Amino acid sequence: MPDEKDQVGSGKLPRSLYERELYRLQTELVKLQEWVRAEGARLVVVFEGRDAAGKGSTIKRVTEFLNPRVARIVALPRPTERERGQWYFQRYVAHLPAAGEMVLLDRSWYNRAGVERVMDFCTMEEYQRFLRQCPIFERMLVEDGILLRKYWFSVSDAVQEQRFRRRLQDPTRRWKLSSLDLESISRWEAYSRAKDEMFVHTDILEAPWYVVESDDKHRARLNMIAHLLSTLPYEEVTWSEIELPRRPPATGYQRPPRDLQTYVPDHASELSR
């Protein structure tokens, strides 16, 4: 069954072209980071979408060269018992950026409109209250000066299943596959309907949704980063002049004997034997 999308772009990008453009965009992201810090701006980027749609790998490319003290990734676990007794948005407010910070939400308050709705983890009353309050909440953020960007990563059912199968076979990515992910296969249409209704209520002028076609992860990363940069009024910040000091002359210091310290074994030397 096809997804709620029509694929754009065709043909696999040559890897050299992809890597060259990715590095150029990542260089621009560093400029964006310095502008955010210098201007005291507050940026929130929401990453939502289907399971295995490429959100996490895109976040990795966005933050690869950024300062983790400026650009923070927020990926919250299941709410605690205490958090379940709070106002729904309260646990997310605690992670919003201060002046000079960027926050990338690897899933967000939209859990309530997606997995919680489909899996019956919330009541219908809680779900409907979310749809009413979310636009108000986001308008408050924007009115207070937060730069809010929301991206939905869209993947076809066939490609999603291929990625799930690769995760099953790859010991480094097996942890990414949970029972909830498997439910997304059998509940494909339910998730589609939940996403459509979510868009109806939350695709607002102040904080619109931007859909990223992600069957091709390379194209998705480039498209998403390029779009994010195009929506922000950042400028290159002039770096202060830095001159390396001259190393002072030695004064007779000698390192202690090696046998007085415990060194990590040279595992790398064993590889060539």
JSON list of C-alpha atoms in Angstrom, two decimals, residues 58-265:
[
{"chain": "A", "resi": 58, "resn": "THR", "atom": "CA", "xyz": [19.72, 13.34, 9.76]},
{"chain": "A", "resi": 59, "resn": "ILE", "atom": "CA", "xyz": [20.10, 14.71, 13.29]},
{"chain": "A", "resi": 60, "resn": "LYS", "atom": "CA", "xyz": [23.58, 13.15, 13.43]},
{"chain": "A", "resi": 61, "resn": "ARG", "atom": "CA", "xyz": [24.59, 14.97, 10.25]},
{"chain": "A", "resi": 62, "resn": "VAL", "atom": "CA", "xyz": [23.13, 18.25, 11.50]},
{"chain": "A", "resi": 63, "resn": "THR", "atom": "CA", "xyz": [25.09, 18.12, 14.77]},
{"chain": "A", "resi": 64, "resn": "GLU", "atom": "CA", "xyz": [28.28, 16.42, 13.55]},
{"chain": "A", "resi": 65, "resn": "PHE", "atom": "CA", "xyz": [30.42, 19.56, 13.69]},
{"chain": "A", "resi": 66, "resn": "LEU", "atom": "CA", "xyz": [28.38, 21.61, 16.15]},
{"chain": "A", "resi": 67, "resn": "ASN", "atom": "CA", "xyz": [29.21, 22.48, 19.74]},
{"chain": "A", "resi": 68, "resn": "PRO", "atom": "CA", "xyz": [27.13, 20.22, 22.02]},
{"chain": "A", "resi": 69, "resn": "ARG", "atom": "CA", "xyz": [26.96, 23.06, 24.54]},
{"chain": "A", "resi": 70, "resn": "VAL", "atom": "CA", "xyz": [25.09, 25.12, 21.94]},
{"chain": "A", "resi": 71, "resn": "ALA", "atom": "CA", "xyz": [23.24, 22.47, 19.92]},
{"chain": "A", "resi": 72, "resn": "ARG", "atom": "CA", "xyz": [21.49, 19.90, 22.14]},
{"chain": "A", "resi": 73, "resn": "ILE", "atom": "CA", "xyz": [19.67, 16.76, 21.06]},
{"chain": "A", "resi": 74, "resn": "VAL", "atom": "CA", "xyz": [16.61, 15.95, 23.15]},
{"chain": "A", "resi": 75, "resn": "ALA", "atom": "CA", "xyz": [15.23, 12.41, 22.87]},
{"chain": "A", "resi": 76, "resn": "LEU", "atom": "CA", "xyz": [13.02, 11.83, 25.88]},
{"chain": "A", "resi": 77, "resn": "PRO", "atom": "CA", "xyz": [12.18, 8.36, 27.23]},
{"chain": "A", "resi": 78, "resn": "ARG", "atom": "CA", "xyz": [8.72, 7.31, 28.32]},
{"chain": "A", "resi": 79, "resn": "PRO", "atom": "CA", "xyz": [7.27, 9.72, 30.87]},
{"chain": "A", "resi": 80, "resn": "THR", "atom": "CA", "xyz": [7.69, 8.86, 34.53]},
{"chain": "A", "resi": 81, "resn": "GLU", "atom": "CA", "xyz": [4.75, 8.41, 36.84]},
{"chain": "A", "resi": 82, "resn": "ARG", "atom": "CA", "xyz": [5.23, 11.97, 38.08]},
{"chain": "A", "resi": 83, "resn": "GLU", "atom": "CA", "xyz": [5.43, 13.35, 34.53]},
{"chain": "A", "resi": 84, "resn": "ARG", "atom": "CA", "xyz": [2.20, 11.57, 33.64]},
{"chain": "A", "resi": 85, "resn": "GLY", "atom": "CA", "xyz": [0.57, 13.67, 36.35]},
{"chain": "A", "resi": 86, "resn": "GLN", "atom": "CA", "xyz": [1.83, 16.96, 34.88]},
{"chain": "A", "resi": 87, "resn": "TRP", "atom": "CA", "xyz": [0.41, 19.22, 32.21]},
{"chain": "A", "resi": 88, "resn": "TYR", "atom": "CA", "xyz": [1.30, 17.34, 29.03]},
{"chain": "A", "resi": 89, "resn": "PHE", "atom": "CA", "xyz": [3.65, 19.98, 27.61]},
{"chain": "A", "resi": 90, "resn": "GLN", "atom": "CA", "xyz": [5.42, 20.54, 30.93]},
{"chain": "A", "resi": 91, "resn": "ARG", "atom": "CA", "xyz": [8.20, 17.95, 30.45]},
{"chain": "A", "resi": 92, "resn": "TYR", "atom": "CA", "xyz": [9.08, 19.50, 27.10]},
{"chain": "A", "resi": 93, "resn": "VAL", "atom": "CA", "xyz": [9.16, 23.07, 28.39]},
{"chain": "A", "resi": 94, "resn": "ALA", "atom": "CA", "xyz": [12.06, 22.09, 30.65]},
{"chain": "A", "resi": 95, "resn": "HIS", "atom": "CA", "xyz": [14.15, 21.31, 27.55]},
{"chain": "A", "resi": 96, "resn": "LEU", "atom": "CA", "xyz": [13.45, 24.47, 25.56]},
{"chain": "A", "resi": 97, "resn": "PRO", "atom": "CA", "xyz": [16.54, 26.52, 24.66]},
{"chain": "A", "resi": 98, "resn": "ALA", "atom": "CA", "xyz": [17.85, 29.53, 26.53]},
{"chain": "A", "resi": 99, "resn": "ALA", "atom": "CA", "xyz": [19.37, 32.45, 24.65]},
{"chain": "A", "resi": 100, "resn": "GLY", "atom": "CA", "xyz": [22.14, 31.30, 22.33]},
{"chain": "A", "resi": 101, "resn": "GLU", "atom": "CA", "xyz": [21.04, 27.66, 22.16]},
{"chain": "A", "resi": 102, "resn": "MET", "atom": "CA", "xyz": [19.66, 25.24, 19.56]},
{"chain": "A", "resi": 103, "resn": "VAL", "atom": "CA", "xyz": [17.51, 22.25, 20.54]},
{"chain": "A", "resi": 104, "resn": "LEU", "atom": "CA", "xyz": [16.82, 19.36, 18.16]},
{"chain": "A", "resi": 105, "resn": "LEU", "atom": "CA", "xyz": [13.86, 17.26, 19.28]},
{"chain": "A", "resi": 106, "resn": "ASP", "atom": "CA", "xyz": [14.16, 13.62, 18.19]},
{"chain": "A", "resi": 107, "resn": "ARG", "atom": "CA", "xyz": [10.41, 13.16, 18.52]},
{"chain": "A", "resi": 108, "resn": "SER", "atom": "CA", "xyz": [8.54, 15.70, 20.56]},
{"chain": "A", "resi": 109, "resn": "TRP", "atom": "CA", "xyz": [5.19, 16.61, 22.07]},
{"chain": "A", "resi": 110, "resn": "TYR", "atom": "CA", "xyz": [3.70, 15.15, 18.90]},
{"chain": "A", "resi": 111, "resn": "ASN", "atom": "CA", "xyz": [4.02, 11.69, 20.46]},
{"chain": "A", "resi": 112, "resn": "ARG", "atom": "CA", "xyz": [0.49, 12.28, 21.73]},
{"chain": "A", "resi": 113, "resn": "ALA", "atom": "CA", "xyz": [-0.88, 12.78, 18.22]},
{"chain": "A", "resi": 114, "resn": "GLY", "atom": "CA", "xyz": [0.99, 9.75, 16.85]},
{"chain": "A", "resi": 115, "resn": "VAL", "atom": "CA", "xyz": [2.02, 6.72, 18.85]},
{"chain": "A", "resi": 116, "resn": "GLU", "atom": "CA", "xyz": [-0.08, 7.57, 21.92]},
{"chain": "A", "resi": 117, "resn": "ARG", "atom": "CA", "xyz": [-3.19, 8.02, 19.80]},
{"chain": "A", "resi": 118, "resn": "VAL", "atom": "CA", "xyz": [-2.68, 4.92, 17.67]},
{"chain": "A", "resi": 119, "resn": "MET", "atom": "CA", "xyz": [-1.58, 2.64, 20.51]},
{"chain": "A", "resi": 120, "resn": "ASP", "atom": "CA", "xyz": [-4.26, 3.89, 22.94]},
{"chain": "A", "resi": 121, "resn": "PHE", "atom": "CA", "xyz": [-1.64, 5.18, 25.38]},
{"chain": "A", "resi": 122, "resn": "CYS", "atom": "CA", "xyz": [-3.82, 8.23, 26.01]},
{"chain": "A", "resi": 123, "resn": "THR", "atom": "CA", "xyz": [-7.54, 8.76, 26.33]},
{"chain": "A", "resi": 124, "resn": "MET", "atom": "CA", "xyz": [-9.63, 10.35, 23.61]},
{"chain": "A", "resi": 125, "resn": "GLU", "atom": "CA", "xyz": [-10.15, 13.33, 25.92]},
{"chain": "A", "resi": 126, "resn": "GLU", "atom": "CA", "xyz": [-6.38, 13.77, 26.35]},
{"chain": "A", "resi": 127, "resn": "TYR", "atom": "CA", "xyz": [-5.86, 13.45, 22.60]},
{"chain": "A", "resi": 128, "resn": "GLN", "atom": "CA", "xyz": [-8.51, 16.03, 21.72]},
{"chain": "A", "resi": 129, "resn": "ARG", "atom": "CA", "xyz": [-7.19, 18.39, 24.38]},
{"chain": "A", "resi": 130, "resn": "PHE", "atom": "CA", "xyz": [-3.74, 18.08, 22.79]},
{"chain": "A", "resi": 131, "resn": "LEU", "atom": "CA", "xyz": [-5.09, 19.02, 19.35]},
{"chain": "A", "resi": 132, "resn": "ARG", "atom": "CA", "xyz": [-6.70, 22.12, 20.86]},
{"chain": "A", "resi": 133, "resn": "GLN", "atom": "CA", "xyz": [-3.75, 23.18, 22.99]},
{"chain": "A", "resi": 134, "resn": "CYS", "atom": "CA", "xyz": [-0.84, 22.40, 20.66]},
{"chain": "A", "resi": 135, "resn": "PRO", "atom": "CA", "xyz": [-1.40, 25.33, 18.25]},
{"chain": "A", "resi": 136, "resn": "ILE", "atom": "CA", "xyz": [-1.80, 27.66, 21.23]},
{"chain": "A", "resi": 137, "resn": "PHE", "atom": "CA", "xyz": [1.38, 26.31, 22.82]},
{"chain": "A", "resi": 138, "resn": "GLU", "atom": "CA", "xyz": [3.38, 26.72, 19.63]},
{"chain": "A", "resi": 139, "resn": "ARG", "atom": "CA", "xyz": [2.05, 30.22, 19.00]},
{"chain": "A", "resi": 140, "resn": "MET", "atom": "CA", "xyz": [3.20, 31.13, 22.51]},
{"chain": "A", "resi": 141, "resn": "LEU", "atom": "CA", "xyz": [6.69, 29.83, 21.73]},
{"chain": "A", "resi": 142, "resn": "VAL", "atom": "CA", "xyz": [6.90, 31.77, 18.48]},
{"chain": "A", "resi": 143, "resn": "GLU", "atom": "CA", "xyz": [5.43, 34.93, 20.04]},
{"chain": "A", "resi": 144, "resn": "ASP", "atom": "CA", "xyz": [8.13, 34.76, 22.72]},
{"chain": "A", "resi": 145, "resn": "GLY", "atom": "CA", "xyz": [10.80, 34.78, 20.01]},
{"chain": "A", "resi": 146, "resn": "ILE", "atom": "CA", "xyz": [11.64, 31.08, 19.65]},
{"chain": "A", "resi": 147, "resn": "LEU", "atom": "CA", "xyz": [12.46, 30.04, 16.10]},
{"chain": "A", "resi": 148, "resn": "LEU", "atom": "CA", "xyz": [10.37, 26.88, 15.66]},
{"chain": "A", "resi": 149, "resn": "ARG", "atom": "CA", "xyz": [10.80, 24.55, 12.69]},
{"chain": "A", "resi": 150, "resn": "LYS", "atom": "CA", "xyz": [8.86, 21.27, 12.28]},
{"chain": "A", "resi": 151, "resn": "TYR", "atom": "CA", "xyz": [9.87, 18.48, 9.88]},
{"chain": "A", "resi": 152, "resn": "TRP", "atom": "CA", "xyz": [7.91, 15.34, 9.07]},
{"chain": "A", "resi": 153, "resn": "PHE", "atom": "CA", "xyz": [10.02, 12.56, 7.50]},
{"chain": "A", "resi": 154, "resn": "SER", "atom": "CA", "xyz": [7.86, 10.54, 5.12]},
{"chain": "A", "resi": 155, "resn": "VAL", "atom": "CA", "xyz": [8.87, 7.05, 3.99]},
{"chain": "A", "resi": 156, "resn": "SER", "atom": "CA", "xyz": [7.05, 4.44, 1.93]},
{"chain": "A", "resi": 157, "resn": "ASP", "atom": "CA", "xyz": [5.91, 1.19, 3.49]},
{"chain": "A", "resi": 158, "resn": "ALA", "atom": "CA", "xyz": [8.25, -0.87, 1.29]},
{"chain": "A", "resi": 159, "resn": "VAL", "atom": "CA", "xyz": [11.35, 1.12, 2.20]},
{"chain": "A", "resi": 160, "resn": "GLN", "atom": "CA", "xyz": [10.41, 1.14, 5.88]},
{"chain": "A", "resi": 161, "resn": "GLU", "atom": "CA", "xyz": [10.18, -2.65, 5.87]},
{"chain": "A", "resi": 162, "resn": "GLN", "atom": "CA", "xyz": [13.57, -2.90, 4.12]},
{"chain": "A", "resi": 163, "resn": "ARG", "atom": "CA", "xyz": [15.14, -0.77, 6.83]},
{"chain": "A", "resi": 164, "resn": "PHE", "atom": "CA", "xyz": [13.52, -2.81, 9.57]},
{"chain": "A", "resi": 165, "resn": "ARG", "atom": "CA", "xyz": [14.97, -6.00, 8.05]},
{"chain": "A", "resi": 166, "resn": "ARG", "atom": "CA", "xyz": [18.44, -4.44, 7.87]},
{"chain": "A", "resi": 167, "resn": "ARG", "atom": "CA", "xyz": [18.19, -3.47, 11.53]},
{"chain": "A", "resi": 168, "resn": "LEU", "atom": "CA", "xyz": [17.34, -7.06, 12.43]},
{"chain": "A", "resi": 169, "resn": "GLN", "atom": "CA", "xyz": [20.53, -8.24, 10.71]},
{"chain": "A", "resi": 170, "resn": "ASP", "atom": "CA", "xyz": [22.86, -5.48, 11.94]},
{"chain": "A", "resi": 171, "resn": "PRO", "atom": "CA", "xyz": [24.06, -5.92, 15.56]},
{"chain": "A", "resi": 172, "resn": "THR", "atom": "CA", "xyz": [24.96, -2.22, 15.78]},
{"chain": "A", "resi": 173, "resn": "ARG", "atom": "CA", "xyz": [21.42, -1.14, 14.92]},
{"chain": "A", "resi": 174, "resn": "ARG", "atom": "CA", "xyz": [19.34, -3.96, 16.41]},
{"chain": "A", "resi": 175, "resn": "TRP", "atom": "CA", "xyz": [18.54, -1.75, 19.43]},
{"chain": "A", "resi": 176, "resn": "LYS", "atom": "CA", "xyz": [16.64, 0.62, 17.12]},
{"chain": "A", "resi": 177, "resn": "LEU", "atom": "CA", "xyz": [13.95, -1.99, 16.51]},
{"chain": "A", "resi": 178, "resn": "SER", "atom": "CA", "xyz": [11.33, -2.26, 19.24]},
{"chain": "A", "resi": 179, "resn": "SER", "atom": "CA", "xyz": [7.94, -3.89, 19.56]},
{"chain": "A", "resi": 180, "resn": "LEU", "atom": "CA", "xyz": [6.36, -0.49, 18.89]},
{"chain": "A", "resi": 181, "resn": "ASP", "atom": "CA", "xyz": [8.28, -0.27, 15.62]},
{"chain": "A", "resi": 182, "resn": "LEU", "atom": "CA", "xyz": [6.85, -3.62, 14.54]},
{"chain": "A", "resi": 183, "resn": "GLU", "atom": "CA", "xyz": [3.36, -2.38, 15.41]},
{"chain": "A", "resi": 184, "resn": "SER", "atom": "CA", "xyz": [3.87, 0.44, 12.91]},
{"chain": "A", "resi": 185, "resn": "ILE", "atom": "CA", "xyz": [3.76, -2.19, 10.14]},
{"chain": "A", "resi": 186, "resn": "SER", "atom": "CA", "xyz": [0.42, -3.70, 11.13]},
{"chain": "A", "resi": 187, "resn": "ARG", "atom": "CA", "xyz": [-1.02, -0.26, 11.98]},
{"chain": "A", "resi": 188, "resn": "TRP", "atom": "CA", "xyz": [0.27, 1.56, 8.89]},
{"chain": "A", "resi": 189, "resn": "GLU", "atom": "CA", "xyz": [-3.09, 3.04, 7.91]},
{"chain": "A", "resi": 190, "resn": "ALA", "atom": "CA", "xyz": [-3.92, 4.03, 11.49]},
{"chain": "A", "resi": 191, "resn": "TYR", "atom": "CA", "xyz": [-0.66, 6.00, 11.67]},
{"chain": "A", "resi": 192, "resn": "SER", "atom": "CA", "xyz": [-1.45, 7.60, 8.31]},
{"chain": "A", "resi": 193, "resn": "ARG", "atom": "CA", "xyz": [-4.86, 8.76, 9.52]},
{"chain": "A", "resi": 194, "resn": "ALA", "atom": "CA", "xyz": [-3.37, 10.04, 12.78]},
{"chain": "A", "resi": 195, "resn": "LYS", "atom": "CA", "xyz": [-0.74, 12.01, 10.86]},
{"chain": "A", "resi": 196, "resn": "ASP", "atom": "CA", "xyz": [-3.37, 13.50, 8.54]},
{"chain": "A", "resi": 197, "resn": "GLU", "atom": "CA", "xyz": [-5.54, 14.64, 11.45]},
{"chain": "A", "resi": 198, "resn": "MET", "atom": "CA", "xyz": [-2.50, 16.03, 13.27]},
{"chain": "A", "resi": 199, "resn": "PHE", "atom": "CA", "xyz": [-1.62, 18.13, 10.24]},
{"chain": "A", "resi": 200, "resn": "VAL", "atom": "CA", "xyz": [-5.16, 19.48, 9.99]},
{"chain": "A", "resi": 201, "resn": "HIS", "atom": "CA", "xyz": [-4.93, 20.88, 13.52]},
{"chain": "A", "resi": 202, "resn": "THR", "atom": "CA", "xyz": [-1.24, 21.79, 13.85]},
{"chain": "A", "resi": 203, "resn": "ASP", "atom": "CA", "xyz": [-0.07, 22.90, 10.40]},
{"chain": "A", "resi": 204, "resn": "ILE", "atom": "CA", "xyz": [-0.43, 26.54, 11.40]},
{"chain": "A", "resi": 205, "resn": "LEU", "atom": "CA", "xyz": [0.88, 29.71, 9.79]},
{"chain": "A", "resi": 206, "resn": "GLU", "atom": "CA", "xyz": [3.14, 30.52, 12.73]},
{"chain": "A", "resi": 207, "resn": "ALA", "atom": "CA", "xyz": [4.67, 27.03, 12.78]},
{"chain": "A", "resi": 208, "resn": "PRO", "atom": "CA", "xyz": [3.96, 25.10, 9.58]},
{"chain": "A", "resi": 209, "resn": "TRP", "atom": "CA", "xyz": [4.90, 21.49, 8.90]},
{"chain": "A", "resi": 210, "resn": "TYR", "atom": "CA", "xyz": [7.54, 20.76, 6.28]},
{"chain": "A", "resi": 211, "resn": "VAL", "atom": "CA", "xyz": [7.48, 17.26, 4.75]},
{"chain": "A", "resi": 212, "resn": "VAL", "atom": "CA", "xyz": [10.79, 15.58, 3.90]},
{"chain": "A", "resi": 213, "resn": "GLU", "atom": "CA", "xyz": [10.66, 12.77, 1.35]},
{"chain": "A", "resi": 214, "resn": "SER", "atom": "CA", "xyz": [13.02, 10.20, 2.88]},
{"chain": "A", "resi": 215, "resn": "ASP", "atom": "CA", "xyz": [13.03, 7.03, 0.81]},
{"chain": "A", "resi": 216, "resn": "ASP", "atom": "CA", "xyz": [16.50, 8.22, -0.25]},
{"chain": "A", "resi": 217, "resn": "LYS", "atom": "CA", "xyz": [18.30, 9.16, 2.97]},
{"chain": "A", "resi": 218, "resn": "HIS", "atom": "CA", "xyz": [21.05, 11.12, 1.22]},
{"chain": "A", "resi": 219, "resn": "ARG", "atom": "CA", "xyz": [18.55, 13.35, -0.57]},
{"chain": "A", "resi": 220, "resn": "ALA", "atom": "CA", "xyz": [16.48, 13.70, 2.60]},
{"chain": "A", "resi": 221, "resn": "ARG", "atom": "CA", "xyz": [19.45, 14.93, 4.64]},
{"chain": "A", "resi": 222, "resn": "LEU", "atom": "CA", "xyz": [20.54, 17.45, 2.04]},
{"chain": "A", "resi": 223, "resn": "ASN", "atom": "CA", "xyz": [16.99, 18.69, 1.43]},
{"chain": "A", "resi": 224, "resn": "MET", "atom": "CA", "xyz": [16.15, 19.08, 5.10]},
{"chain": "A", "resi": 225, "resn": "ILE", "atom": "CA", "xyz": [19.36, 20.90, 6.05]},
{"chain": "A", "resi": 226, "resn": "ALA", "atom": "CA", "xyz": [19.23, 23.18, 3.03]},
{"chain": "A", "resi": 227, "resn": "HIS", "atom": "CA", "xyz": [15.63, 24.07, 3.78]},
{"chain": "A", "resi": 228, "resn": "LEU", "atom": "CA", "xyz": [16.32, 24.76, 7.46]},
{"chain": "A", "resi": 229, "resn": "LEU", "atom": "CA", "xyz": [19.15, 27.13, 6.55]},
{"chain": "A", "resi": 230, "resn": "SER", "atom": "CA", "xyz": [16.98, 28.89, 3.97]},
{"chain": "A", "resi": 231, "resn": "THR", "atom": "CA", "xyz": [14.33, 29.72, 6.59]},
{"chain": "A", "resi": 232, "resn": "LEU", "atom": "CA", "xyz": [16.65, 31.40, 9.09]},
{"chain": "A", "resi": 233, "resn": "PRO", "atom": "CA", "xyz": [18.06, 34.95, 8.88]},
{"chain": "A", "resi": 234, "resn": "TYR", "atom": "CA", "xyz": [21.54, 33.94, 10.01]},
{"chain": "A", "resi": 235, "resn": "GLU", "atom": "CA", "xyz": [24.69, 35.79, 9.01]},
{"chain": "A", "resi": 236, "resn": "GLU", "atom": "CA", "xyz": [28.32, 34.83, 9.22]},
{"chain": "A", "resi": 237, "resn": "VAL", "atom": "CA", "xyz": [29.86, 35.99, 12.47]},
{"chain": "A", "resi": 238, "resn": "THR", "atom": "CA", "xyz": [33.36, 37.42, 12.29]},
{"chain": "A", "resi": 239, "resn": "TRP", "atom": "CA", "xyz": [35.76, 35.30, 14.30]},
{"chain": "A", "resi": 240, "resn": "SER", "atom": "CA", "xyz": [38.03, 37.08, 16.73]},
{"chain": "A", "resi": 241, "resn": "GLU", "atom": "CA", "xyz": [41.71, 36.98, 15.82]},
{"chain": "A", "resi": 242, "resn": "ILE", "atom": "CA", "xyz": [43.55, 34.15, 17.57]},
{"chain": "A", "resi": 243, "resn": "GLU", "atom": "CA", "xyz": [47.30, 33.75, 17.57]},
{"chain": "A", "resi": 244, "resn": "LEU", "atom": "CA", "xyz": [48.96, 30.65, 18.95]},
{"chain": "A", "resi": 245, "resn": "PRO", "atom": "CA", "xyz": [51.45, 31.56, 21.69]},
{"chain": "A", "resi": 246, "resn": "ARG", "atom": "CA", "xyz": [55.08, 30.60, 21.34]},
{"chain": "A", "resi": 247, "resn": "ARG", "atom": "CA", "xyz": [55.93, 27.47, 23.27]},
{"chain": "A", "resi": 248, "resn": "PRO", "atom": "CA", "xyz": [58.27, 28.39, 26.13]},
{"chain": "A", "resi": 249, "resn": "PRO", "atom": "CA", "xyz": [61.69, 26.74, 26.36]},
{"chain": "A", "resi": 250, "resn": "ALA", "atom": "CA", "xyz": [61.97, 23.49, 28.30]},
{"chain": "A", "resi": 251, "resn": "THR", "atom": "CA", "xyz": [62.87, 23.80, 31.98]},
{"chain": "A", "resi": 252, "resn": "GLY", "atom": "CA", "xyz": [64.01, 20.24, 32.62]},
{"chain": "A", "resi": 253, "resn": "TYR", "atom": "CA", "xyz": [60.67, 18.48, 33.16]},
{"chain": "A", "resi": 254, "resn": "GLN", "atom": "CA", "xyz": [60.84, 14.72, 32.66]},
{"chain": "A", "resi": 255, "resn": "ARG", "atom": "CA", "xyz": [57.87, 12.38, 32.31]},
{"chain": "A", "resi": 256, "resn": "PRO", "atom": "CA", "xyz": [57.61, 9.63, 34.92]},
{"chain": "A", "resi": 257, "resn": "PRO", "atom": "CA", "xyz": [58.66, 6.13, 33.85]},
{"chain": "A", "resi": 258, "resn": "ARG", "atom": "CA", "xyz": [56.04, 4.28, 31.80]},
{"chain": "A", "resi": 259, "resn": "ASP", "atom": "CA", "xyz": [55.90, 1.40, 34.26]},
{"chain": "A", "resi": 260, "resn": "LEU", "atom": "CA", "xyz": [54.44, 3.72, 36.90]},
{"chain": "A", "resi": 261, "resn": "GLN", "atom": "CA", "xyz": [51.27, 4.24, 34.84]},
{"chain": "A", "resi": 262, "resn": "THR", "atom": "CA", "xyz": [48.69, 1.87, 33.42]},
{"chain": "A", "resi": 263, "resn": "TYR", "atom": "CA", "xyz": [48.40, 2.19, 29.65]},
{"chain": "A", "resi": 264, "resn": "VAL", "atom": "CA", "xyz": [45.60, 0.99, 27.40]},
{"chain": "A", "resi": 265, "resn": "PRO", "atom": "CA", "xyz": [46.75, -2.16, 25.54]}
]
